[in-house]
Coordinates of C-alpha atoms and ligand atoms in Angstrom, one line a residue:
M1 CA 135.7 58.7 132.4
F2 CA 137.9 57.8 129.3
W3 CA 134.7 57.4 127.3
A4 CA 133.1 60.6 128.5
I5 CA 136.3 62.5 127.3
K6 CA 136.4 60.8 124.1
A7 CA 133.0 61.4 123.2
Q8 CA 133.3 65.0 124.0
A9 CA 136.3 65.1 121.8
L10 CA 134.4 63.5 119.0
T11 CA 131.5 65.8 119.1
H12 CA 134.0 68.6 118.9
T13 CA 135.3 67.3 115.7
M14 CA 132.1 66.0 114.3
K15 CA 131.4 67.8 111.1
T16 CA 128.0 69.6 111.0
Y17 CA 125.8 70.4 108.0
V18 CA 123.1 72.9 107.2
I19 CA 120.6 73.1 104.5
G20 CA 119.3 76.2 102.7
L21 CA 115.9 75.9 100.6
D22 CA 115.5 78.4 97.8
Y23 CA 111.9 79.0 96.4
G24 CA 112.3 80.6 93.3
S25 CA 109.6 81.6 90.8
D26 CA 109.7 78.5 88.9
S27 CA 111.6 75.9 90.9
V28 CA 112.9 75.2 94.4
R29 CA 116.3 74.2 95.1
A30 CA 117.8 72.6 98.4
V31 CA 121.7 72.6 99.2
L32 CA 123.5 70.7 102.0
I33 CA 126.4 72.8 103.1
D34 CA 129.6 72.1 105.3
T35 CA 129.2 74.6 108.2
Q36 CA 133.1 74.9 108.4
N37 CA 134.0 76.0 105.0
G38 CA 130.7 76.4 102.9
T39 CA 131.5 73.8 100.9
E40 CA 128.2 72.4 98.8
L41 CA 127.9 68.8 99.6
A42 CA 124.8 68.3 97.7
S43 CA 121.9 70.3 95.5
E44 CA 118.7 69.3 94.1
V45 CA 116.2 71.1 92.1
F46 CA 112.7 70.6 91.5
W47 CA 110.4 72.4 89.1
Y48 CA 106.8 73.1 90.0
P49 CA 104.6 70.6 87.9
R50 CA 101.5 72.7 88.2
W51 CA 102.8 76.1 87.8
K52 CA 104.6 74.5 84.8
A53 CA 101.4 73.9 83.4
Q54 CA 100.2 77.6 84.1
K55 CA 97.4 76.0 85.9
Y56 CA 95.7 79.0 88.0
C57 CA 97.4 81.8 86.2
R58 CA 95.9 84.2 83.5
P59 CA 98.8 86.2 82.3
E60 CA 96.3 88.3 80.1
I61 CA 95.2 89.9 83.5
N62 CA 98.5 89.3 85.1
Q63 CA 97.1 86.9 87.4
F64 CA 100.0 84.5 88.7
R65 CA 99.1 82.0 91.4
Q66 CA 101.0 78.9 92.8
H67 CA 99.3 75.9 94.5
P68 CA 101.0 74.9 97.8
L69 CA 101.2 71.4 96.8
D70 CA 103.8 72.3 94.2
H71 CA 106.0 73.7 97.1
I72 CA 105.2 70.7 99.7
E73 CA 106.3 68.2 96.9
G74 CA 109.3 70.2 96.3
L75 CA 110.1 70.3 100.0
E76 CA 110.3 66.7 100.5
Q77 CA 112.0 65.5 97.2
T78 CA 114.6 68.4 97.4
I79 CA 115.7 67.7 101.0
R80 CA 115.5 63.9 100.8
A81 CA 117.7 64.0 97.6
V82 CA 120.4 65.9 99.2
M83 CA 120.6 63.6 102.4
K84 CA 120.8 60.9 99.9
Q85 CA 123.3 62.5 97.4
S86 CA 125.7 63.5 100.5
G87 CA 125.3 60.4 102.7
V88 CA 125.6 62.4 105.9
S89 CA 123.9 61.0 109.0
P90 CA 120.8 63.0 110.0
E91 CA 122.0 64.1 113.5
T92 CA 124.7 65.9 111.7
V93 CA 122.3 68.2 110.1
K94 CA 121.9 71.2 112.6
G95 CA 119.7 73.7 110.6
I96 CA 117.6 74.5 108.0
C97 CA 116.5 78.1 106.6
I98 CA 113.9 78.6 104.0
D99 CA 113.9 81.6 101.5
T100 CA 111.2 82.3 98.9
T101 CA 110.2 85.0 96.6
G102 CA 108.1 87.9 97.8
S103 CA 105.5 89.4 98.5
S104 CA 104.0 86.3 97.8
P105 CA 101.1 85.8 100.4
M106 CA 98.7 83.1 101.1
P107 CA 95.6 82.5 103.1
I108 CA 95.7 80.1 105.8
A109 CA 92.7 78.4 107.6
E110 CA 92.2 78.5 111.4
D111 CA 94.1 75.0 112.2
G112 CA 97.3 76.3 110.1
T113 CA 96.4 74.5 107.0
A114 CA 97.0 76.2 103.7
L115 CA 93.2 77.1 102.4
A116 CA 94.1 75.5 98.8
M117 CA 94.6 72.3 100.7
V118 CA 91.1 72.6 102.5
P119 CA 88.3 70.6 100.7
G120 CA 86.5 72.8 98.3
F121 CA 89.3 75.3 97.7
E122 CA 91.5 73.0 95.9
E123 CA 91.0 74.4 92.5
N124 CA 90.1 78.0 93.5
P125 CA 93.2 80.2 92.4
N126 CA 92.1 82.9 95.2
A127 CA 92.7 80.4 97.8
M128 CA 96.5 79.7 96.4
M129 CA 99.7 81.7 96.9
V130 CA 99.6 85.1 95.1
L131 CA 103.2 85.0 93.3
W132 CA 105.1 88.3 93.6
K133 CA 104.5 89.0 90.0
D134 CA 100.8 88.7 90.2
H135 CA 99.7 92.5 89.5
T136 CA 95.9 92.1 89.7
A137 CA 95.9 94.5 92.5
V138 CA 97.1 97.7 90.9
K139 CA 93.8 99.0 91.9
E140 CA 94.1 98.3 95.4
A141 CA 97.6 99.6 95.8
N142 CA 96.7 102.8 94.6
E143 CA 94.0 103.0 96.9
I144 CA 96.5 102.3 99.6
N145 CA 98.9 105.0 98.3
D146 CA 96.0 107.7 98.0
L147 CA 94.9 106.8 101.8
A148 CA 98.4 106.8 103.2
R149 CA 98.7 110.4 101.8
T150 CA 95.6 111.9 102.7
W151 CA 94.3 110.2 106.1
G152 CA 95.9 112.7 108.2
G153 CA 97.6 109.9 110.3
E154 CA 101.3 108.4 109.7
D155 CA 102.3 107.6 106.2
F156 CA 103.0 104.0 106.5
T157 CA 104.6 103.7 103.2
K158 CA 107.4 106.0 104.3
Y159 CA 109.8 103.1 105.1
E160 CA 108.9 101.4 101.7
G161 CA 110.2 104.3 99.4
G162 CA 106.8 106.1 99.7
I163 CA 105.0 104.1 97.2
Y164 CA 103.2 101.0 98.0
S165 CA 103.1 98.4 95.1
S166 CA 100.6 95.9 93.7
E167 CA 103.2 93.3 94.2
W168 CA 102.8 93.5 98.1
F169 CA 101.3 91.9 100.9
W170 CA 97.9 94.4 101.6
A171 CA 97.2 95.2 98.1
K172 CA 97.1 91.6 97.2
I173 CA 94.9 90.6 100.2
L174 CA 92.6 93.5 99.6
H175 CA 92.1 92.3 95.9
V176 CA 91.3 88.8 97.0
A177 CA 89.1 90.0 99.8
R178 CA 86.9 91.9 97.5
A179 CA 87.2 89.2 94.6
D180 CA 86.1 86.2 96.6
K181 CA 84.0 86.4 99.7
E182 CA 84.2 82.6 100.5
V183 CA 87.8 82.5 100.6
V184 CA 88.1 85.5 103.0
N185 CA 85.4 83.8 105.2
A186 CA 87.2 80.4 105.5
T187 CA 90.8 82.3 106.0
H188 CA 92.0 82.9 109.4
T189 CA 95.4 84.5 108.6
W190 CA 97.7 85.3 105.9
M191 CA 101.2 84.2 105.7
E192 CA 104.0 85.1 103.5
H193 CA 105.3 82.0 101.6
C194 CA 108.4 81.9 103.4
D195 CA 106.7 81.9 106.7
Y196 CA 104.3 79.4 105.5
V197 CA 107.0 76.8 104.7
T198 CA 108.9 77.5 107.8
Y199 CA 105.6 76.9 109.8
L200 CA 104.9 73.6 108.1
L201 CA 108.3 72.5 109.2
A202 CA 108.6 73.9 112.6
D203 CA 107.3 72.5 115.9
E204 CA 105.7 75.6 117.0
K205 CA 102.0 75.2 115.5
D206 CA 100.3 78.3 117.6
L207 CA 99.8 80.6 114.8
K208 CA 99.7 83.8 117.1
K209 CA 103.2 82.8 118.7
F210 CA 104.8 81.6 115.5
K211 CA 108.0 84.0 114.5
R212 CA 107.1 85.8 111.3
S213 CA 109.8 87.1 109.2
R214 CA 111.1 90.5 109.8
C215 CA 112.4 90.8 106.4
A216 CA 108.9 89.9 104.7
A217 CA 107.0 92.1 107.0
G218 CA 109.3 95.2 106.8
H219 CA 109.8 95.3 103.3
K220 CA 106.0 94.2 102.2
A221 CA 103.5 94.8 105.1
M222 CA 104.4 98.1 106.2
W223 CA 105.8 97.0 109.6
H224 CA 108.1 99.2 111.5
E225 CA 108.9 99.5 115.0
S226 CA 108.4 103.2 115.2
W227 CA 104.6 102.9 114.6
G228 CA 104.5 99.4 116.8
G229 CA 104.4 97.2 114.1
L230 CA 101.7 96.8 111.4
P231 CA 99.6 99.9 110.3
D232 CA 97.0 101.1 112.4
A233 CA 93.4 99.1 112.3
E234 CA 92.0 102.6 111.9
F235 CA 94.0 103.1 108.9
L236 CA 93.2 99.5 107.6
A237 CA 89.6 99.9 108.3
K238 CA 89.4 102.6 105.9
L239 CA 90.7 100.6 103.1
D240 CA 88.2 97.8 103.9
P241 CA 87.0 96.5 107.5
Y242 CA 88.3 93.0 106.6
L243 CA 91.9 94.1 106.8
A244 CA 91.2 95.7 110.1
S245 CA 89.8 92.2 111.6
L246 CA 92.6 90.6 110.0
R247 CA 95.4 92.6 111.8
G248 CA 94.4 90.9 114.9
N249 CA 95.1 87.4 113.6
L250 CA 98.6 88.5 111.9
Y251 CA 101.4 89.2 114.4
D252 CA 102.9 92.0 116.4
E253 CA 106.5 90.9 116.8
T254 CA 108.8 90.0 113.9
Y255 CA 112.2 88.2 114.0
T256 CA 115.7 88.2 112.1
S257 CA 116.6 85.2 110.3
D258 CA 119.5 84.3 112.8
E259 CA 116.7 83.5 115.5
V260 CA 115.0 79.9 115.9
A261 CA 111.4 79.5 114.7
G262 CA 111.4 76.1 116.3
H263 CA 112.6 72.7 115.7
L264 CA 111.9 70.4 113.0
N265 CA 108.5 68.6 113.8
E266 CA 107.8 64.7 114.2
E267 CA 106.0 64.9 111.0
W268 CA 108.5 66.2 108.9
A269 CA 111.4 64.8 110.5
G270 CA 109.9 61.5 109.6
K271 CA 109.1 62.6 105.8
L272 CA 112.8 64.0 105.5
G273 CA 114.7 61.1 107.2
L274 CA 116.0 63.9 109.7
T275 CA 115.6 64.1 113.6
T276 CA 113.6 66.5 115.5
N277 CA 117.0 68.4 116.7
T278 CA 117.4 70.0 113.6
V279 CA 116.7 74.0 114.1
I280 CA 114.3 75.7 111.8
A281 CA 115.6 79.5 111.4
V282 CA 112.9 81.9 110.8
G283 CA 112.3 82.4 107.1
T284 CA 113.3 85.3 104.6
F285 CA 113.3 86.4 101.0
D286 CA 115.4 85.1 98.4
A287 CA 117.2 88.2 97.2
H288 CA 118.2 89.1 101.1
A289 CA 119.5 85.6 101.6
G290 CA 121.2 85.7 98.3
A291 CA 123.0 88.9 99.4
V292 CA 124.6 87.0 102.6
G293 CA 125.4 84.1 100.4
A294 CA 127.4 86.7 98.3
K295 CA 129.1 88.3 101.2
V296 CA 127.4 91.4 101.2
D297 CA 129.2 94.3 103.1
H298 CA 128.9 98.1 103.4
H299 CA 128.7 100.1 100.1
A300 CA 128.2 96.8 98.1
L301 CA 125.1 96.5 95.8
V302 CA 124.2 93.1 95.4
R303 CA 122.2 92.5 92.1
V304 CA 120.0 89.3 92.0
M305 CA 119.6 88.8 88.2
G306 CA 117.2 86.3 87.2
T307 CA 113.6 86.4 85.8
S308 CA 113.4 90.0 87.8
T309 CA 116.1 91.9 89.9
C310 CA 116.3 92.6 93.4
D311 CA 119.1 95.1 94.4
I312 CA 120.3 94.7 97.9
M313 CA 122.4 96.9 100.3
V314 CA 123.2 97.1 103.7
S315 CA 123.9 100.2 105.9
S316 CA 124.5 101.0 109.4
A317 CA 121.7 102.5 111.4
E318 CA 123.8 105.3 112.0
A319 CA 124.6 106.1 108.3
V320 CA 121.1 105.9 107.4
G321 CA 119.6 107.6 110.6
S322 CA 116.2 108.9 110.0
K323 CA 116.5 109.2 106.4
T324 CA 114.1 107.7 104.1
V325 CA 115.2 106.8 100.6
K326 CA 112.5 107.8 98.3
G327 CA 111.4 105.4 95.4
I328 CA 112.7 101.8 96.8
C329 CA 111.0 98.7 97.9
G330 CA 112.1 99.5 101.7
Q331 CA 114.5 99.8 104.3
V332 CA 114.5 97.6 107.1
D333 CA 116.4 96.8 110.2
G334 CA 117.7 93.2 110.1
S335 CA 116.3 92.3 106.7
V336 CA 119.4 91.0 105.5
I337 CA 122.0 91.4 108.6
P338 CA 120.7 91.5 112.0
G339 CA 121.6 94.8 113.2
M340 CA 121.9 96.8 110.1
I341 CA 119.5 98.3 107.7
G342 CA 118.7 96.4 104.6
L343 CA 117.7 98.2 101.7
E344 CA 115.8 97.0 98.8
A345 CA 115.3 98.0 95.3
G346 CA 114.7 96.2 91.8
Q347 CA 113.2 95.7 88.3
S348 CA 109.9 93.9 87.9
A349 CA 111.2 92.0 84.9
F350 CA 115.1 91.6 83.9
G351 CA 115.4 88.0 82.6
D352 CA 111.8 87.9 81.8
V353 CA 112.1 90.9 79.2
L354 CA 114.2 88.6 77.1
A355 CA 112.1 85.6 78.0
W356 CA 109.0 87.5 76.5
F357 CA 110.9 88.3 73.2
K358 CA 112.1 84.7 73.0
D359 CA 108.2 83.5 73.5
L360 CA 107.3 86.0 70.8
L361 CA 109.9 84.7 68.1
E362 CA 108.9 81.2 68.9
W363 CA 105.4 81.5 68.0
P364 CA 105.9 80.1 64.6
M365 CA 107.7 77.1 66.1
D366 CA 104.9 76.5 68.4
H367 CA 101.9 76.9 66.1
L368 CA 103.1 76.1 62.6
I369 CA 106.4 73.8 62.7
M370 CA 105.1 71.7 65.8
E371 CA 101.4 71.3 64.3
S372 CA 102.9 70.6 60.8
T373 CA 102.5 67.2 59.2
V374 CA 105.6 67.2 57.3
L375 CA 107.8 66.2 60.3
S376 CA 107.4 63.1 62.4
E377 CA 106.9 63.7 66.2
A378 CA 110.5 62.6 67.0
Q379 CA 112.0 64.9 64.3
K380 CA 110.0 67.6 65.9
Q381 CA 111.0 67.1 69.5
E382 CA 114.5 67.1 68.2
L383 CA 114.3 70.3 66.2
Q384 CA 112.4 71.7 69.5
A385 CA 115.4 70.8 71.7
E386 CA 118.0 72.1 69.3
V387 CA 116.3 75.7 68.8
E388 CA 115.9 75.7 72.6
S389 CA 119.4 75.1 73.3
K390 CA 120.7 77.7 70.8
F391 CA 118.1 80.4 71.0
I392 CA 119.5 83.0 73.5
R393 CA 123.1 82.2 72.9
T394 CA 122.6 82.7 69.1
L395 CA 120.7 86.0 69.5
S396 CA 123.2 87.0 72.0
E397 CA 126.1 86.5 69.8
Q398 CA 124.6 88.3 67.0
A399 CA 123.7 91.2 69.1
E400 CA 127.1 91.8 70.7
G401 CA 128.4 91.8 67.2
I402 CA 126.1 95.1 66.4
P403 CA 128.4 98.1 66.8
L404 CA 126.8 100.6 69.0
T405 CA 127.2 103.0 66.1
E406 CA 124.3 100.9 63.9
S407 CA 121.0 102.3 64.7
V408 CA 119.6 100.1 67.4
P409 CA 116.2 100.7 68.5
I410 CA 115.4 102.3 72.2
A411 CA 113.6 100.1 74.5
L412 CA 111.8 100.3 77.8
D413 CA 112.2 97.5 80.4
W414 CA 108.7 97.9 81.5
V415 CA 106.8 94.7 80.1
N416 CA 105.9 93.9 84.0
G417 CA 105.6 97.4 85.0
R418 CA 108.4 99.3 87.0
R419 CA 109.4 98.1 90.4
T420 CA 111.9 101.0 91.3
P421 CA 112.7 103.6 91.2
D422 CA 109.0 104.7 92.0
A423 CA 106.9 101.7 91.6
N424 CA 104.2 102.1 89.0
Q425 CA 103.0 98.7 87.9
E426 CA 100.5 100.1 85.3
L427 CA 103.5 101.2 83.1
K428 CA 104.1 99.1 80.0
S429 CA 107.1 98.8 77.8
A430 CA 107.6 100.4 74.4
I431 CA 110.1 100.2 71.6
S432 CA 111.1 103.1 69.3
G433 CA 113.2 103.6 66.2
I434 CA 112.4 100.4 64.2
S435 CA 113.1 100.7 60.4
L436 CA 113.0 97.9 57.5
G437 CA 116.6 97.1 58.7
T438 CA 115.9 96.4 62.3
T439 CA 116.4 92.6 62.7
A440 CA 115.6 90.3 65.6
P441 CA 119.1 90.7 67.1
H442 CA 118.8 94.7 66.9
I443 CA 115.8 94.3 69.1
F444 CA 117.2 91.7 71.4
K445 CA 120.4 94.2 71.6
S446 CA 117.9 97.1 72.7
L447 CA 116.1 94.7 75.2
V448 CA 119.5 94.2 77.0
N449 CA 120.4 97.7 76.7
A450 CA 116.8 98.6 78.3
I451 CA 117.1 96.2 81.3
C452 CA 121.0 97.5 82.0
F453 CA 119.4 101.2 81.7
G454 CA 116.7 100.2 84.4
A455 CA 119.6 99.1 86.5
K456 CA 121.3 102.7 86.2
M457 CA 118.2 104.3 87.1
I458 CA 118.0 102.3 90.5
V459 CA 122.1 103.1 90.9
D460 CA 121.4 106.7 90.3
R461 CA 118.6 106.9 92.6
F462 CA 120.4 105.2 95.5
E463 CA 123.3 107.8 94.9
E464 CA 121.1 110.8 94.7
E465 CA 119.8 109.8 97.9
G466 CA 122.9 109.7 99.8
V467 CA 123.5 105.9 99.6
K468 CA 127.2 105.4 98.3
I469 CA 127.9 102.3 96.3
E470 CA 131.5 101.4 95.7
T471 CA 131.1 97.8 94.4
V472 CA 128.7 95.9 92.4
I473 CA 128.0 92.2 92.8
G474 CA 126.0 90.1 90.6
I475 CA 124.2 86.7 91.4
G476 CA 121.5 84.7 90.0
G477 CA 120.9 83.1 86.5
V478 CA 121.7 85.9 84.3
A479 CA 124.9 87.1 86.0
R480 CA 126.4 83.6 85.5
K481 CA 124.9 82.8 82.0
S482 CA 125.4 85.9 80.0
P483 CA 128.6 87.6 79.7
F484 CA 127.1 89.7 77.1
I485 CA 124.6 91.4 79.5
M486 CA 127.1 91.7 82.4
Q487 CA 129.7 93.7 80.0
T488 CA 126.8 95.7 79.0
L489 CA 125.8 96.3 82.6
A490 CA 129.4 97.2 83.4
N491 CA 129.5 99.7 80.4
V492 CA 126.1 101.1 81.4
L493 CA 126.7 101.6 85.1
N494 CA 130.4 102.5 84.6
M495 CA 131.4 100.2 87.3
P496 CA 133.1 97.2 87.7
I497 CA 130.8 94.1 88.4
K498 CA 132.0 91.0 90.1
V499 CA 129.9 87.8 89.7
A500 CA 129.6 85.4 92.8
E501 CA 130.8 81.6 91.8
S502 CA 127.9 80.0 93.6
D503 CA 125.2 78.9 91.2
Q504 CA 122.8 78.9 94.4
A505 CA 123.9 82.1 96.5
P506 CA 120.0 82.5 98.0
A507 CA 120.1 78.9 99.0
L508 CA 123.6 79.3 100.5
G509 CA 122.4 82.3 102.4
A510 CA 119.8 80.5 103.7
A511 CA 122.3 78.0 104.9
I512 CA 124.4 80.5 106.4
Y513 CA 121.4 81.7 108.4
A514 CA 120.6 78.4 109.4
A515 CA 124.3 77.7 111.0
V516 CA 123.9 81.0 112.6
A517 CA 120.4 79.9 114.1
S518 CA 121.7 76.5 115.1
G519 CA 124.5 78.3 117.1
I520 CA 127.2 77.1 114.7
H521 CA 128.5 80.6 114.1
K522 CA 128.4 83.6 116.1
N523 CA 126.6 86.0 113.6
V524 CA 125.8 86.4 110.2
I525 CA 128.8 88.6 109.1
E526 CA 131.1 86.0 110.5
A527 CA 129.3 83.2 109.1
S528 CA 129.0 84.9 105.6
K529 CA 132.7 85.6 105.5
I530 CA 133.3 81.5 106.5
M531 CA 130.7 80.1 104.3
G532 CA 129.8 82.9 101.7
S533 CA 130.6 82.3 98.0
D534 CA 134.0 83.4 96.5
F535 CA 133.9 85.3 93.1
E536 CA 134.4 83.8 89.7
A537 CA 134.7 86.8 87.2
E538 CA 135.0 90.6 87.2
Y539 CA 133.6 92.7 84.1
V540 CA 135.2 96.3 84.1
P541 CA 133.7 99.0 81.8
E542 CA 135.2 99.4 78.3
P543 CA 136.0 103.2 78.1
S544 CA 135.3 103.3 74.4
Q545 CA 131.6 102.1 75.1
V546 CA 130.9 104.2 78.2
E547 CA 130.3 107.6 76.7
T548 CA 127.8 106.0 73.9
Y549 CA 125.8 104.1 76.5
A550 CA 125.2 107.5 78.5
K551 CA 124.0 109.0 75.6
L552 CA 121.6 106.1 74.7
L553 CA 120.8 106.3 78.4
E554 CA 119.0 109.8 77.7
E555 CA 117.3 108.3 74.9
Y556 CA 115.7 105.6 77.3
K557 CA 115.0 108.5 79.7
A558 CA 113.1 110.6 77.1
L559 CA 111.2 107.4 75.9
G560 CA 110.3 106.6 79.5
S561 CA 109.0 110.1 80.3
F562 CA 106.5 109.9 77.3
V563 CA 105.3 106.7 78.1
E564 CA 104.6 107.7 81.9
E565 CA 103.0 110.7 80.9
R566 CA 100.6 109.0 78.4
T567 CA 100.0 106.4 81.0
N568 CA 99.1 108.7 83.7
K569 CA 97.0 110.9 81.6
N570 CA 95.1 107.8 80.2
K571 CA 94.4 106.4 83.9
Ligands
ADP601 N1 122.0 83.0 78.6 C1 120.9 83.8 79.2 N2 121.0 85.0 78.9 C2 119.9 85.9 79.1 N3 119.1 85.4 79.8 C3 119.0 84.4 80.4 C4 120.0 83.4 79.9 N4 119.6 82.1 80.5 C5 118.5 82.4 81.0 N5 118.2 83.7 81.1 C6 116.8 84.2 82.0 O1 117.2 83.9 83.3 C7 115.8 84.1 83.8 C8 115.8 82.8 85.0 O2 116.7 83.3 86.1 P1 117.2 82.3 87.3 O3 118.0 83.1 88.0 O4 117.5 81.0 86.7 O5 115.6 82.0 87.9 P2 114.7 82.7 89.0 O6 114.8 84.1 88.7 O7 113.4 82.0 88.8 O8 115.6 82.5 90.2 C9 114.9 83.8 82.8 O9 114.1 85.1 82.6 C10 115.6 83.6 81.6 O10 115.1 84.2 80.4
HMS602 O1 110.9 90.9 95.4 C1 111.6 90.0 95.5 C2 112.1 89.9 96.9 O2 111.6 91.0 97.6 C3 111.9 88.5 94.9 O3 111.3 87.5 95.6 C4 111.2 88.7 93.6 O4 111.7 89.4 92.6 C5 111.3 87.3 92.8 O5 112.7 86.9 92.7 P1 113.2 86.0 91.1 O6 113.1 87.0 90.1 O7 112.2 84.7 91.1 O8 114.6 85.7 91.6

């Protein structure tokens, strides 16, 4: 009796942990979090080796594919590492939740194996995960849009901002289906990346019963309760009979990430050194998990600022009502917080705009200096490391020093098309106002202005559509690394911006979902208050700059209209 009571008391005080796994564009990170206060005990990052070598990618045609082996190796290495670093015992790890980029769908064989792991398909890019930023399906997205508006039935794009994007599920599948019959013949179903990794870990192996992500389905696959789930087979058949037949092998129901997808299966429990009692939560997208990690609340816009941006808001179902917000990436019941509508917008390139410019400027380094015979290999490596470490920092410092009164070119942020407002992935960037006096820091400043103006267009669209924004929260690499960009953004938006302290807000958000799915916290809002990230900085608008930026914004809009008109004319 005494022992029983003691054991019960011990379980009550026993510390419990959860793991959040965040699959970004280039790497995956795991965090191991204390469920009682959100403290991060350990974290580990794994860079995808095949992706780093750009295998299976063809940037010249916007083809970006990832091999699932990159993800599988990362899964094992990061989780094993956080277990080792933290030293916690396996039975105290109560839950795991996976977030990934999206829409990043991949073909799956009948036995649940990713097709790229099936003999004969290991080197075929069409059998791999089609990364969110792959824009090979522009033509197919246009077809979907045309059909949705003209077929006489429901407009299935209506909860996805009214425009279907080439970054999304059906357009990508349609593209691959037309490009590679061998792949579709060997494919049983398609899964979003967040569902695939969850499926890999969970003990539910029946593909039909497996719980798919509401977030992925609602934002990218036109799933909506009002029309009974995925778009009608009749609609899909008009695009391609393959899509209509595939529909039967996809899913009817979808689930929010506070729900249990299963328990950790024996195979992966063995690989990770965990027990089969660990709960696996339903998967989700990185940005939505990031919003939870940053304590998203009513009227707060959480901007995940990295390679691209995702702009996330939540609103009560009553406030949104039957209204559909035009030109965004969707409004989905429960995509962020169960029971509330999650709204998503974003820019297809944010940090990537600056990364493009950096790559451009590095051409002489890569092709002349690195191939020169004057320097030794060791000197070249040293030089390259020094340049790399100073590059963006020095450009930022010099660009920041250029007064706004000095003529700075006007640029567009559309190097990877425009995600929102009003998706158009065919748009390209342009820079105007270049003179002999224009230096690299001038162009860098114009690009920073451009990414901030792109953000302003999104904020304005939300407000025009009646979605009130009271606070802006920044998370992600750029938010934490670039005070210059954050100050420019505060000036352009004319709004204060808080930056979340956590380096890993999406992974932390995933851990929060895991804590709810495993029954440790009652709901996501409560868990987010207890475990979510605090803020480390706040940028406030500088009144002396706000008006000048407002004038420059008009020039950005004029250049944008000109480029868009020409793009549409040349279609
Ligand atoms: N100091 C910096 N200033 C501006 N941009 C930066 C800086 N450091 C990194 N970046 C940009 O941040 C992006 C990576 O963001 P990050 O959040 O780390 O990754 P991901 O988007 O893959 O999750 C890259 O596009 C890179 O160009
Ligand atoms: O579009 C979404 C989610 O809907 C993101 O996964 C996508 O922008 C990729 O995000 P990152 O730029 O890699 O942080």
